[in-house]
mmCIF file of N, CA and C in Angstrom:
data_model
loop_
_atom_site.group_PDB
_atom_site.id
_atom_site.type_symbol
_atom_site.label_atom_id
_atom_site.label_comp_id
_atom_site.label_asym_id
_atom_site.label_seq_id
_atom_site.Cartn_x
_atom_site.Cartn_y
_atom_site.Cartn_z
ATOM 1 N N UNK I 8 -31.052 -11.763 33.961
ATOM 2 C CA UNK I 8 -30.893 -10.436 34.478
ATOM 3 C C UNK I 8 -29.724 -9.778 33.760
ATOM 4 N N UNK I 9 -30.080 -8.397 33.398
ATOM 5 C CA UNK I 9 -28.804 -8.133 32.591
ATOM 6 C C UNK I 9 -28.051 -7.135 33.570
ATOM 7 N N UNK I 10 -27.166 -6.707 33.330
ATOM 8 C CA UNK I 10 -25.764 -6.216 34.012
ATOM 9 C C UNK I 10 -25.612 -4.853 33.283
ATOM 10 N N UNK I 11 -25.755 -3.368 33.756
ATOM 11 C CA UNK I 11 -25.228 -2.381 33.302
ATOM 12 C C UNK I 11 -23.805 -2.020 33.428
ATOM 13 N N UNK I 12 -23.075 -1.472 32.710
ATOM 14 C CA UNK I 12 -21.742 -1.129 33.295
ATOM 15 C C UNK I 12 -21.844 0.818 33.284
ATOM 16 N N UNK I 13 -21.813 1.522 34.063
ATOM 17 C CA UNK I 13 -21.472 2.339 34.005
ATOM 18 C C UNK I 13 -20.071 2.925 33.040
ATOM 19 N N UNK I 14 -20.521 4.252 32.258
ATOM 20 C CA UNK I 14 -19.193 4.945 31.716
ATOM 21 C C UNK I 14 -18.368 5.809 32.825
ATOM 22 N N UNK I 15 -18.516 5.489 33.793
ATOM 23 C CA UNK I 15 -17.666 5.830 35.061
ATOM 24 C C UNK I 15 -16.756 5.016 35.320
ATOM 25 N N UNK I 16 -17.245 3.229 35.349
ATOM 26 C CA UNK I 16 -16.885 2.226 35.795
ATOM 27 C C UNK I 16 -15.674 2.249 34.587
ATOM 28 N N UNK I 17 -16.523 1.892 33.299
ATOM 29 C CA UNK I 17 -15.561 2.007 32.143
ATOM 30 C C UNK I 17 -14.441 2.891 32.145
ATOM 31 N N UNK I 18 -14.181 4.333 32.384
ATOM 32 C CA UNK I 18 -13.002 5.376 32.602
ATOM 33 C C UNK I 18 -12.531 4.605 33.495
ATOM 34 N N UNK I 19 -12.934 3.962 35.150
ATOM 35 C CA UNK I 19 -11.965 3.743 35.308
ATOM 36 C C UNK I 19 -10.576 2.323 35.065
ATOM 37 N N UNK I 20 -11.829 1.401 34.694
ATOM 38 C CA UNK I 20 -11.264 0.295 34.187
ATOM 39 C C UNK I 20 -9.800 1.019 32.739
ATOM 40 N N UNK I 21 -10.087 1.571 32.280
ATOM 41 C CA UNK I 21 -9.036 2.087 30.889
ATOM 42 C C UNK I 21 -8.170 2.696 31.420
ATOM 43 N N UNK I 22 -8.261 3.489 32.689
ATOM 44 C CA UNK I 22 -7.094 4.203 33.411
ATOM 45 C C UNK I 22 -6.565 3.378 34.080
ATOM 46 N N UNK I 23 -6.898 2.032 34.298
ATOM 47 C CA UNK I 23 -5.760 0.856 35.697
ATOM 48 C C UNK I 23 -5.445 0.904 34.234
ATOM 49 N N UNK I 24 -5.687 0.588 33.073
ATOM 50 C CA UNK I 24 -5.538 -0.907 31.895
ATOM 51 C C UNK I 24 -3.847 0.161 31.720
ATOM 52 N N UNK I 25 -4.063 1.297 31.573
ATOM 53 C CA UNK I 25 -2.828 2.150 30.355
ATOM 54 C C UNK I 25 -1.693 1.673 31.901
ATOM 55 N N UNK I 26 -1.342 2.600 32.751
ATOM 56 C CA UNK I 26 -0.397 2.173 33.111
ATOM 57 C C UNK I 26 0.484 0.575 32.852
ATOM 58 N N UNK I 27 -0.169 -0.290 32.842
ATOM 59 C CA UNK I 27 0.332 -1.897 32.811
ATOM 60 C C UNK I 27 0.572 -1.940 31.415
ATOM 61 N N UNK I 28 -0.557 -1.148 30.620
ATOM 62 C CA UNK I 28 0.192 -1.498 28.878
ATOM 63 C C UNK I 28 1.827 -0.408 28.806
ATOM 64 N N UNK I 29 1.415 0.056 29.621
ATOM 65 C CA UNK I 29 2.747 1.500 29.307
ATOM 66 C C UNK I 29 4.191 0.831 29.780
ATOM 67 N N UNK I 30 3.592 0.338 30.681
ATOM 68 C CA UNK I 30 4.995 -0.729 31.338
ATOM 69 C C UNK I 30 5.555 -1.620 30.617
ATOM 70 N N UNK I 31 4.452 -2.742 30.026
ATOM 71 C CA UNK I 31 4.929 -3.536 28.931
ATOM 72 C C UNK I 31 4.975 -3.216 28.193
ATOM 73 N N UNK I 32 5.308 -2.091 27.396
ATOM 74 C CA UNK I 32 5.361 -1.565 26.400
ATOM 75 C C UNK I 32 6.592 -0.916 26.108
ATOM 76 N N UNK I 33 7.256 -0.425 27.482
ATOM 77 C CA UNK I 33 8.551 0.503 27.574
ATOM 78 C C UNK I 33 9.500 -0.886 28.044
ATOM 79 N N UNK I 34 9.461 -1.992 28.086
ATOM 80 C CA UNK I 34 10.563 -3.293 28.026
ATOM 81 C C UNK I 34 10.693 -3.690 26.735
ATOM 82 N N UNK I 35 9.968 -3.085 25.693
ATOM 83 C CA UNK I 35 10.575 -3.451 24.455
ATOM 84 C C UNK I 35 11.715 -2.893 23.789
ATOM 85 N N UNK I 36 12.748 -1.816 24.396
ATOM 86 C CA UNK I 36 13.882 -1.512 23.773
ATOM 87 C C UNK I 36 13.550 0.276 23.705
ATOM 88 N N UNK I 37 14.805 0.291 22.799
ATOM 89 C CA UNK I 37 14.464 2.167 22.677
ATOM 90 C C UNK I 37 13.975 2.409 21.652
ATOM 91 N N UNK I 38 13.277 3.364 21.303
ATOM 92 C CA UNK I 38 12.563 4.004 20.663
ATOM 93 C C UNK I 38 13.320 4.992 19.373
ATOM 94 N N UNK I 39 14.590 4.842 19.880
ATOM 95 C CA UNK I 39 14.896 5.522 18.564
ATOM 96 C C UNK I 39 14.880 5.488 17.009
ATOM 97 N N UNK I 40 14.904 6.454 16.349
ATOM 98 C CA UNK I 40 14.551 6.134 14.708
ATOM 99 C C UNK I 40 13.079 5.962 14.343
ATOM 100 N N UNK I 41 12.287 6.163 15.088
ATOM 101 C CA UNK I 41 10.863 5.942 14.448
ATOM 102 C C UNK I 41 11.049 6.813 14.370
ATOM 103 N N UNK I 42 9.911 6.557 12.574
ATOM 104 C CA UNK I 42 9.491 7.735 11.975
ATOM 105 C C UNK I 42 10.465 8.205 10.952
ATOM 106 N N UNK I 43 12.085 7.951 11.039
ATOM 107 C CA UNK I 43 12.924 8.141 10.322
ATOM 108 C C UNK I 43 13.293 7.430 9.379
ATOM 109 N N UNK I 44 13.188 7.585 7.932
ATOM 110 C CA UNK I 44 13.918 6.267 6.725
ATOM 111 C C UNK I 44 14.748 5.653 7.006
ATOM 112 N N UNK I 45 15.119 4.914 6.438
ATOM 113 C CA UNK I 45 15.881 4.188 6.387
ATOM 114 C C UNK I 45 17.219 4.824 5.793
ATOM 115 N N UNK I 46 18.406 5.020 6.189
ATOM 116 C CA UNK I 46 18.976 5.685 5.016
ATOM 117 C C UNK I 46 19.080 4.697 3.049
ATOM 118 N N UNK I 47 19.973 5.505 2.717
ATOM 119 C CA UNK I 47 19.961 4.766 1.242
ATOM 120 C C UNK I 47 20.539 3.835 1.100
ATOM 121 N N UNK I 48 20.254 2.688 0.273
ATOM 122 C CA UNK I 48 21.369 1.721 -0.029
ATOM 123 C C UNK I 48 22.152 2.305 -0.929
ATOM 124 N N UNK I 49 23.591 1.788 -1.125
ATOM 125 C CA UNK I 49 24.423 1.939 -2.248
ATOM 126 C C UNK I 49 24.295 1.322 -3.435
ATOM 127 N N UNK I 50 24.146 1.453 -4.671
ATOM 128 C CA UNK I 50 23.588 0.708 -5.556
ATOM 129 C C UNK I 50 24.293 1.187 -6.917
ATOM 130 N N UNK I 51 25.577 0.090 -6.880
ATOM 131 C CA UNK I 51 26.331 -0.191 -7.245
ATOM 132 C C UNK I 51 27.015 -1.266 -8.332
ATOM 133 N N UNK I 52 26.461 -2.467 -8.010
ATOM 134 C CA UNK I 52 26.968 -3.518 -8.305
ATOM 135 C C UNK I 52 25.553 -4.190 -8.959
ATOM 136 N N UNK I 53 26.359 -5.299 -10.119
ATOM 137 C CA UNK I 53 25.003 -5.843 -10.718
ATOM 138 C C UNK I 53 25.228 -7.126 -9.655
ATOM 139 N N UNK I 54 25.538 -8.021 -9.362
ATOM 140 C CA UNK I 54 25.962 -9.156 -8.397
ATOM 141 C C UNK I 54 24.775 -9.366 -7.699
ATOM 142 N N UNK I 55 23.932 -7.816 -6.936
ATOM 143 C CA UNK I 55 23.333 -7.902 -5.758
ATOM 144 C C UNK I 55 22.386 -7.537 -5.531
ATOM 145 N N UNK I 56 21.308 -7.591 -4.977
ATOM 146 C CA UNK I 56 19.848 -6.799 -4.388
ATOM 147 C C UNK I 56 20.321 -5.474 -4.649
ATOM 148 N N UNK I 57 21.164 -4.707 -4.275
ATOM 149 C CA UNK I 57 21.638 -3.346 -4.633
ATOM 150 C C UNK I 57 21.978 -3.201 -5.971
ATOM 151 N N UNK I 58 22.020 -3.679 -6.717
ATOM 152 C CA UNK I 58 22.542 -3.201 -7.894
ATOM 153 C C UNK I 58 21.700 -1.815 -8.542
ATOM 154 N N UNK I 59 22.214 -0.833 -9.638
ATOM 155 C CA UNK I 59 21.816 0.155 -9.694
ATOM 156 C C UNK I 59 20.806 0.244 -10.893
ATOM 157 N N UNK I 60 19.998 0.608 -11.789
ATOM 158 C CA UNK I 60 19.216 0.171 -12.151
ATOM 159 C C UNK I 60 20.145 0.085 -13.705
ATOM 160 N N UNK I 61 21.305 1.267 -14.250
ATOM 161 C CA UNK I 61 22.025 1.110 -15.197
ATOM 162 C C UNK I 61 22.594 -0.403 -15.429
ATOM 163 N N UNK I 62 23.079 -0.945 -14.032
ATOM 164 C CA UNK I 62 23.658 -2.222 -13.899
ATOM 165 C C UNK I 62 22.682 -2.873 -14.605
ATOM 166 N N UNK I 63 21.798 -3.009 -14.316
ATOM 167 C CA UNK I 63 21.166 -4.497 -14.543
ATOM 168 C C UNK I 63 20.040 -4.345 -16.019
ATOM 169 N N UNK I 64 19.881 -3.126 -16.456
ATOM 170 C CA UNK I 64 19.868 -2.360 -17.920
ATOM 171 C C UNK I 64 20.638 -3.013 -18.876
ATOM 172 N N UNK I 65 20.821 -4.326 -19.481
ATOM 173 C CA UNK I 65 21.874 -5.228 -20.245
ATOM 174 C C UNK I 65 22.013 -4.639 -21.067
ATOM 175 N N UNK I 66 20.997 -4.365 -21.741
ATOM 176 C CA UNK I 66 21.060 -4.324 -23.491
ATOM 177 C C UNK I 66 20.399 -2.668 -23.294
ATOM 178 N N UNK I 67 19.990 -1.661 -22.452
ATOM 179 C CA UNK I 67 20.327 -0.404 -22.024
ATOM 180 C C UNK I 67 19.126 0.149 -23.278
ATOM 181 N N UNK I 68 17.894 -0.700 -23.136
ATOM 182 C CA UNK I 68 16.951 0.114 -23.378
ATOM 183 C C UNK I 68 16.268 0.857 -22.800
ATOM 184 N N UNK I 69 16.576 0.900 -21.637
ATOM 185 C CA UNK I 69 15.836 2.315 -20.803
ATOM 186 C C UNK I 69 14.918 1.461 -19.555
ATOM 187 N N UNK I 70 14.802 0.362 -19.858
ATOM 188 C CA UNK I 70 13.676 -0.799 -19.098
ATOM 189 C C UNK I 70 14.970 -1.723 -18.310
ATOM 190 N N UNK I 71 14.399 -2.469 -17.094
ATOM 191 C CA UNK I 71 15.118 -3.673 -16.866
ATOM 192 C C UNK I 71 13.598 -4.690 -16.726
ATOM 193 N N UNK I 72 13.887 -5.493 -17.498
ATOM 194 C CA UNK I 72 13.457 -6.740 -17.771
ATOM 195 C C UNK I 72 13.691 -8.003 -16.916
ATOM 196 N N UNK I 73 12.725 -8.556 -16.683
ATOM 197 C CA UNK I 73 12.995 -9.961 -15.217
ATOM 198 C C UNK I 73 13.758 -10.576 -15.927
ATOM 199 N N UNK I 74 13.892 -11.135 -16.925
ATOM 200 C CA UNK I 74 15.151 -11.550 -17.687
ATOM 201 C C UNK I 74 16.714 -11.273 -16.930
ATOM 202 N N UNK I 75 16.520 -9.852 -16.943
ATOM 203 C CA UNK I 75 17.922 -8.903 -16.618
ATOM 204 C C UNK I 75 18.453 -9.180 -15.445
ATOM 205 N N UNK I 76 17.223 -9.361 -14.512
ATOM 206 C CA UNK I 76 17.994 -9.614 -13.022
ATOM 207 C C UNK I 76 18.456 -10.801 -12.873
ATOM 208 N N UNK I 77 19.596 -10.640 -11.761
ATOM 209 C CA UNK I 77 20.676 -11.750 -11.733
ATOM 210 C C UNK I 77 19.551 -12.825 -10.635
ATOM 211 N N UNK I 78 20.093 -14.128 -10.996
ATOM 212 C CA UNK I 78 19.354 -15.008 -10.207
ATOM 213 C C UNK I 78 18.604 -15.513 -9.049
ATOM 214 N N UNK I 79 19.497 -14.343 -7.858
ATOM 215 C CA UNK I 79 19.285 -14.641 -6.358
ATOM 216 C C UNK I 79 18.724 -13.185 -5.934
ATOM 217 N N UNK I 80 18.357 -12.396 -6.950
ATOM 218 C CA UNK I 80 17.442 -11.073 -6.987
ATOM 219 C C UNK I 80 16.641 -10.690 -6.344
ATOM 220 N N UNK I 81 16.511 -9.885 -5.285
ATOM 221 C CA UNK I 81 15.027 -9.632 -4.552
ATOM 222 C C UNK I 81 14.254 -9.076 -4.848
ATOM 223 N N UNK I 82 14.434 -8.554 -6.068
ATOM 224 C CA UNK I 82 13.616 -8.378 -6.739
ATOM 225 C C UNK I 82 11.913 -9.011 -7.314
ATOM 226 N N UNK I 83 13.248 -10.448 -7.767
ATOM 227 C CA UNK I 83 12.340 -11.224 -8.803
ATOM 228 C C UNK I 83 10.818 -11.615 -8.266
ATOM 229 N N UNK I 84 11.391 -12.001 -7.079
ATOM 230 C CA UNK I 84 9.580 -12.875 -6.710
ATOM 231 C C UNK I 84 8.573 -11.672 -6.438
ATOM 232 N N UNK I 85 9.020 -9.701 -6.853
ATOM 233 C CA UNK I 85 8.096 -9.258 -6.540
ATOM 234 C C UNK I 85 8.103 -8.462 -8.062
ATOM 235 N N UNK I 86 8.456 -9.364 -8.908
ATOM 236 C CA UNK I 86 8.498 -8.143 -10.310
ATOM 237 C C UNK I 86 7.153 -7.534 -10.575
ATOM 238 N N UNK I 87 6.427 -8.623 -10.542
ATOM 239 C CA UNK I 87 4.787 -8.325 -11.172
ATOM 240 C C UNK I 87 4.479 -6.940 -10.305
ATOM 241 N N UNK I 88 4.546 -7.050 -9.334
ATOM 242 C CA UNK I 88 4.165 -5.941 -8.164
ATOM 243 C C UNK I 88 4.344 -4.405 -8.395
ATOM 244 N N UNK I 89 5.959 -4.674 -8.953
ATOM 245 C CA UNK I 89 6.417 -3.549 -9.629
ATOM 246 C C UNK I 89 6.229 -2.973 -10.844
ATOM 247 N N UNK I 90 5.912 -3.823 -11.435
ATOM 248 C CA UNK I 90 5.910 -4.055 -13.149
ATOM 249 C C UNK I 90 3.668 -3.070 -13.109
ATOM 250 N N UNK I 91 3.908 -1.647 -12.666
ATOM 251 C CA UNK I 91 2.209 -0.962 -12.642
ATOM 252 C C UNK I 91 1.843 -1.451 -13.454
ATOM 253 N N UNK I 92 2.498 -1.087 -15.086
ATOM 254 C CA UNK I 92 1.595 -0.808 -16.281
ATOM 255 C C UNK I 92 1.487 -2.138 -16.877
ATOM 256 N N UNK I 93 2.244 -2.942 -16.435
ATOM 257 C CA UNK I 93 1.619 -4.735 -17.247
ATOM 258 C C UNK I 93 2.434 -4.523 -18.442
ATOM 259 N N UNK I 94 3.675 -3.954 -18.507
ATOM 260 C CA UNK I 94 4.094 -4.349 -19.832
ATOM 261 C C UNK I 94 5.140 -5.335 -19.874
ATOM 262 N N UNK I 95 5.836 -6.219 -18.552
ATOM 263 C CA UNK I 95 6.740 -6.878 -18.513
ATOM 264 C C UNK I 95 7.817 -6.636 -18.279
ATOM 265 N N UNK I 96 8.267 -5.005 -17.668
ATOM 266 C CA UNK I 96 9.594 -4.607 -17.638
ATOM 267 C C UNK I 96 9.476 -3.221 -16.647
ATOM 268 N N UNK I 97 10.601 -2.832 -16.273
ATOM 269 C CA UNK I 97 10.528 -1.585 -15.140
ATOM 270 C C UNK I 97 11.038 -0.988 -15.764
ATOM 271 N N UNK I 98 10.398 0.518 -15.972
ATOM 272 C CA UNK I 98 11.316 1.722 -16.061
ATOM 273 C C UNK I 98 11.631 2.054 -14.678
ATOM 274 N N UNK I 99 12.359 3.578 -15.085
ATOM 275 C CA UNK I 99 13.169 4.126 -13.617
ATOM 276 C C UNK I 99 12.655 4.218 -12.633
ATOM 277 N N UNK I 100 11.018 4.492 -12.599
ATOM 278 C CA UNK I 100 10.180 4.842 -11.865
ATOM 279 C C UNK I 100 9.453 3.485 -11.224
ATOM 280 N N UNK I 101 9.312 2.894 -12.042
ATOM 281 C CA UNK I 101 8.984 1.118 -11.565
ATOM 282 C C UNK I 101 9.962 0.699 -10.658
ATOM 283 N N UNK I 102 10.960 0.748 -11.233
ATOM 284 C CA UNK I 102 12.074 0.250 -10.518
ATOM 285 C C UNK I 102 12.430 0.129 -9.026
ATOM 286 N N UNK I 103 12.500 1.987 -8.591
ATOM 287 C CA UNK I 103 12.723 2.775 -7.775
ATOM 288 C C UNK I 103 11.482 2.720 -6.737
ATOM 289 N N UNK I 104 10.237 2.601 -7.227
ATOM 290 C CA UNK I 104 9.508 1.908 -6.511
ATOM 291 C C UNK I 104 9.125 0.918 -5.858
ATOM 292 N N UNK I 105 9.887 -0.264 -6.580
ATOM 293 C CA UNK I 105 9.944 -1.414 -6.422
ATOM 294 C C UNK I 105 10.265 -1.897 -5.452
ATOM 295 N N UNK I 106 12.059 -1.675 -5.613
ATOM 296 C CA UNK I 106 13.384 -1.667 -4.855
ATOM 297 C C UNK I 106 12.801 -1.122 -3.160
ATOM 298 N N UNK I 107 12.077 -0.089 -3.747
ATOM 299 C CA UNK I 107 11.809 0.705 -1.853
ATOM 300 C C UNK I 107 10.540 -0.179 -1.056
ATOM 301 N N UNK I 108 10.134 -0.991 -1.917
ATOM 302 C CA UNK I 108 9.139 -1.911 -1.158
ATOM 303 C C UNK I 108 9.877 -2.651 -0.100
ATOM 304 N N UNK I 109 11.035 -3.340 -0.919
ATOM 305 C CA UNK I 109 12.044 -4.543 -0.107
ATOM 306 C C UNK I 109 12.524 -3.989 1.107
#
């Protein structure tokens, strides 16, 4: 025997359901900053995940090269990702793209 459910029954089953999700939902903290960036990092130093893209530009051909980045880089394990055109190296635009993934 099969079982109809009314789209009456259904409205009201979804109207108990929201209140109880709304509840557990508002114990997760405040809400502020969605929707808003992140502000900028400072990018500065060759040493660090921040470094600026001149920094880490060694030999200042216009590219940084996985070579270039310093060892503990957060970069590195996502160069390929960054690296669009497959040529082995980031320009400014690679870069800057890159960096904003992390």
């Amino acid at each position: 025997m099969k079982k109809h459910v009314s789209a009456s029954t259904l409205m009201a089953l979804a109207l108990l359901a929201t209140p109880a999700f709304a509840q557990d939902h508002a114990g997760h903290g405040s809400h502020a900053g969605h929707g808003t960036p992140a502000p900028a990092k400072k990018t500065n130093t060759a040493g660090n995940g921040n470094a600026s893209f001149e920094s880490l530009d060694k030999n200042r051909d216009g590219f940084v090269g996985k070579a270039e980045l310093p060892e503990r880089h957060p970069l590195l394990p996502h160069f390929g990702m960054g690296d669009k055109n497959g040529d082995g190296k980031l320009d400014r635009k690679e870069f800057a793209s890159a960096m904003a993934m992390l």
